[in-house]
């Protein structure tokens, strides 16, 4: 029997690392810097209309979830939706770039990424920032991809991921060194 390759085993391994080793979350941020900067550069170069629409759909979902989060009495369900759309945003960017290996690697980190986003959001609040800051960062990345601005997209992604690293360090009360 021939099966289509899957990134599931790698994803499970990475998820285990993130769950059992707090340093694993920081390692994930480092890996994301490498993978996602390349991913966004390819997306800015190669994204077609369908890919742009998929990224925009994830942005719209994230935006709606943020609005629900800010007005909800119990924001936990809205927070889960924020993280779901956030991961979808990054996966859509990888797909837009057209590199199957890179897309598989981004898919492999999706579950540990979603778990790390909870910690990042808490660190964001501890730093006195709003979830809207992250939303703006995602919007800037999206706008650069739409304009085919490779340099702007990579710069925006780097800034976004460095901020995520700062948020993680704040959540773990680790000195910020990024």
CSV table of C-alpha atoms in Angstrom, one decimal:
chain,number,residue,atom,x,y,z
A,1,UNK,CA,0.0,0.0,0.0
A,2,UNK,CA,1.4,3.4,-1.0
A,3,UNK,CA,0.5,6.3,1.3
A,4,UNK,CA,1.0,10.0,0.8
A,5,UNK,CA,3.9,11.3,3.0
A,6,UNK,CA,2.8,13.0,6.2
A,7,UNK,CA,4.5,15.4,8.6
A,8,UNK,CA,2.5,13.8,11.5
A,9,UNK,CA,5.4,12.0,13.1
A,10,UNK,CA,7.6,15.1,13.1
A,11,UNK,CA,4.7,17.1,14.4
A,12,UNK,CA,4.2,14.7,17.3
A,13,UNK,CA,7.9,14.8,18.1
A,14,UNK,CA,7.9,18.6,18.2
A,15,UNK,CA,4.7,18.7,20.2
A,16,UNK,CA,6.3,16.4,22.8
A,17,UNK,CA,9.4,18.7,23.0
A,18,UNK,CA,7.2,21.7,23.5
A,19,UNK,CA,5.1,20.0,26.2
A,20,UNK,CA,7.9,18.5,28.2
A,21,UNK,CA,10.7,21.1,27.9
A,22,UNK,CA,10.0,24.8,28.4
A,23,UNK,CA,13.2,25.5,26.4
A,24,UNK,CA,11.4,23.7,23.5
A,25,UNK,CA,9.1,26.6,23.1
A,26,UNK,CA,12.1,28.9,22.6
A,27,UNK,CA,13.7,26.5,20.2
A,28,UNK,CA,10.4,26.5,18.2
A,29,UNK,CA,10.7,30.3,17.9
A,30,UNK,CA,14.2,29.9,16.5
A,31,UNK,CA,13.1,27.3,14.0
A,32,UNK,CA,10.1,29.5,13.0
A,33,UNK,CA,12.5,32.3,12.2
A,34,UNK,CA,14.3,30.2,9.7
A,35,UNK,CA,11.3,28.5,8.1
A,36,UNK,CA,8.8,31.3,8.1
A,37,UNK,CA,11.1,34.0,6.8
A,38,UNK,CA,11.8,31.8,3.8
A,39,UNK,CA,8.1,30.9,3.6
A,40,UNK,CA,6.9,34.5,3.4
A,41,UNK,CA,9.6,35.4,0.9
A,42,UNK,CA,8.4,32.6,-1.4
A,43,UNK,CA,4.7,33.6,-0.8
A,44,UNK,CA,5.5,37.3,-1.7
A,45,UNK,CA,7.1,36.0,-5.0
A,46,UNK,CA,4.6,33.3,-6.0
A,47,UNK,CA,1.2,33.8,-4.3
A,48,UNK,CA,-1.7,33.6,-6.8
A,49,UNK,CA,-5.2,35.0,-6.3
A,50,UNK,CA,-6.4,31.8,-4.6
A,51,UNK,CA,-3.4,31.8,-2.2
A,52,UNK,CA,-4.0,35.5,-1.4
A,53,UNK,CA,-7.7,34.7,-0.7
A,54,UNK,CA,-6.7,31.9,1.7
A,55,UNK,CA,-4.3,34.1,3.6
A,56,UNK,CA,-7.0,36.9,3.7
A,57,UNK,CA,-9.6,34.4,5.0
A,58,UNK,CA,-7.3,33.4,7.9
A,59,UNK,CA,-6.8,37.1,8.6
A,60,UNK,CA,-10.5,37.7,8.6
A,61,UNK,CA,-11.1,34.8,10.9
A,62,UNK,CA,-8.4,36.1,13.3
A,63,UNK,CA,-9.8,39.6,13.2
A,64,UNK,CA,-13.3,38.3,14.1
A,65,UNK,CA,-12.0,36.1,16.9
A,66,UNK,CA,-10.0,39.1,18.3
A,67,UNK,CA,-13.2,41.1,18.4
A,68,UNK,CA,-15.1,38.3,20.1
A,69,UNK,CA,-12.2,37.9,22.6
A,70,UNK,CA,-12.3,41.5,23.5
A,71,UNK,CA,-16.0,41.5,24.2
A,72,UNK,CA,-16.6,38.0,25.6
A,73,UNK,CA,-17.4,37.3,29.2
A,74,UNK,CA,-15.6,34.0,28.8
A,75,UNK,CA,-12.9,34.7,26.2
A,76,UNK,CA,-11.4,31.2,26.2
A,77,UNK,CA,-13.3,29.9,23.2
A,78,UNK,CA,-12.5,33.1,21.3
A,79,UNK,CA,-8.8,32.7,22.2
A,80,UNK,CA,-8.8,29.2,20.8
A,81,UNK,CA,-10.2,30.6,17.6
A,82,UNK,CA,-7.6,33.3,17.4
A,83,UNK,CA,-4.9,30.7,17.7
A,84,UNK,CA,-6.6,28.4,15.2
A,85,UNK,CA,-6.7,31.2,12.6
A,86,UNK,CA,-3.2,32.3,13.5
A,87,UNK,CA,-1.8,28.9,12.6
A,88,UNK,CA,-4.0,28.8,9.5
A,89,UNK,CA,-2.5,32.2,8.5
A,90,UNK,CA,1.0,30.8,8.7
A,91,UNK,CA,0.1,27.6,6.9
A,92,UNK,CA,-1.6,29.5,4.1
A,93,UNK,CA,1.5,31.6,3.6
A,94,UNK,CA,3.6,28.4,3.3
A,95,UNK,CA,1.1,27.0,0.8
A,96,UNK,CA,1.2,30.2,-1.2
A,97,UNK,CA,5.0,29.9,-1.6
A,98,UNK,CA,4.6,26.6,-3.4
A,99,UNK,CA,7.5,24.7,-1.8
A,100,UNK,CA,6.0,21.3,-0.6
A,101,UNK,CA,8.9,20.6,1.8
A,102,UNK,CA,8.6,23.9,3.5
A,103,UNK,CA,4.8,23.6,3.6
A,104,UNK,CA,5.2,20.1,5.3
A,105,UNK,CA,7.6,21.5,7.8
A,106,UNK,CA,5.2,24.4,8.7
A,107,UNK,CA,2.4,21.9,9.0
A,108,UNK,CA,4.6,19.8,11.3
A,109,UNK,CA,5.0,22.6,13.7
A,110,UNK,CA,1.3,23.6,13.6
A,111,UNK,CA,0.2,21.7,16.8
A,112,UNK,CA,3.2,22.8,18.9
A,113,UNK,CA,2.8,26.3,17.5
A,114,UNK,CA,-0.8,26.5,18.5
A,115,UNK,CA,0.1,25.4,22.0
A,116,UNK,CA,2.9,28.0,22.2
A,117,UNK,CA,0.6,30.8,21.0
A,118,UNK,CA,-1.3,30.5,24.4
A,119,UNK,CA,1.9,31.3,26.2
A,120,UNK,CA,2.9,34.0,23.8
A,121,UNK,CA,-0.5,35.7,24.2
A,122,UNK,CA,0.0,35.7,28.0
A,123,UNK,CA,3.4,37.2,27.6
A,124,UNK,CA,2.0,39.8,25.3
A,125,UNK,CA,-0.4,40.9,28.0
A,126,UNK,CA,2.3,40.8,30.7
A,127,UNK,CA,4.4,43.2,28.5
A,128,UNK,CA,1.4,45.6,28.5
A,129,UNK,CA,0.6,45.0,24.9
A,130,UNK,CA,-2.7,44.1,23.2
A,131,UNK,CA,-3.6,41.2,21.0
A,132,UNK,CA,-4.3,44.0,18.5
A,133,UNK,CA,-0.5,44.4,18.1
A,134,UNK,CA,-0.2,40.9,16.8
A,135,UNK,CA,-3.2,41.4,14.6
A,136,UNK,CA,-1.5,44.5,13.1
A,137,UNK,CA,1.7,42.5,12.5
A,138,UNK,CA,-0.2,39.8,10.7
A,139,UNK,CA,-2.0,42.5,8.6
A,140,UNK,CA,1.4,44.0,7.6
A,141,UNK,CA,2.7,40.7,6.5
A,142,UNK,CA,-0.4,40.1,4.5
A,143,UNK,CA,-0.2,43.5,2.8
A,144,UNK,CA,3.4,43.0,1.9
A,145,UNK,CA,2.6,39.6,0.3
A,146,UNK,CA,-0.2,41.2,-1.7
A,147,UNK,CA,2.1,43.9,-3.0
A,148,UNK,CA,4.8,41.2,-3.8
A,149,UNK,CA,7.2,43.1,-1.5
A,150,UNK,CA,9.6,40.4,-0.5
A,151,UNK,CA,11.9,42.6,1.6
A,152,UNK,CA,8.9,44.1,3.4
A,153,UNK,CA,7.3,40.7,4.0
A,154,UNK,CA,10.5,39.2,5.4
A,155,UNK,CA,11.1,42.2,7.6
A,156,UNK,CA,7.5,42.1,8.9
A,157,UNK,CA,7.7,38.4,9.6
A,158,UNK,CA,11.1,38.7,11.4
A,159,UNK,CA,9.6,41.5,13.6
A,160,UNK,CA,6.5,39.5,14.3
A,161,UNK,CA,8.5,36.4,15.3
A,162,UNK,CA,11.0,38.4,17.4
A,163,UNK,CA,8.0,39.9,19.2
A,164,UNK,CA,6.6,36.4,19.8
A,165,UNK,CA,10.0,35.4,21.3
A,166,UNK,CA,9.8,38.4,23.6
A,167,UNK,CA,6.3,37.5,24.6
A,168,UNK,CA,7.4,33.9,25.4
A,169,UNK,CA,10.2,35.2,27.5
A,170,UNK,CA,7.9,37.5,29.4
A,171,UNK,CA,5.4,34.6,30.0
A,172,UNK,CA,8.3,32.5,31.4
A,173,UNK,CA,9.8,35.5,33.1
A,174,UNK,CA,13.1,35.0,31.2
A,175,UNK,CA,15.2,38.0,30.4
A,176,UNK,CA,14.6,39.3,26.8
A,177,UNK,CA,17.7,38.9,24.6
A,178,UNK,CA,16.3,38.7,21.1
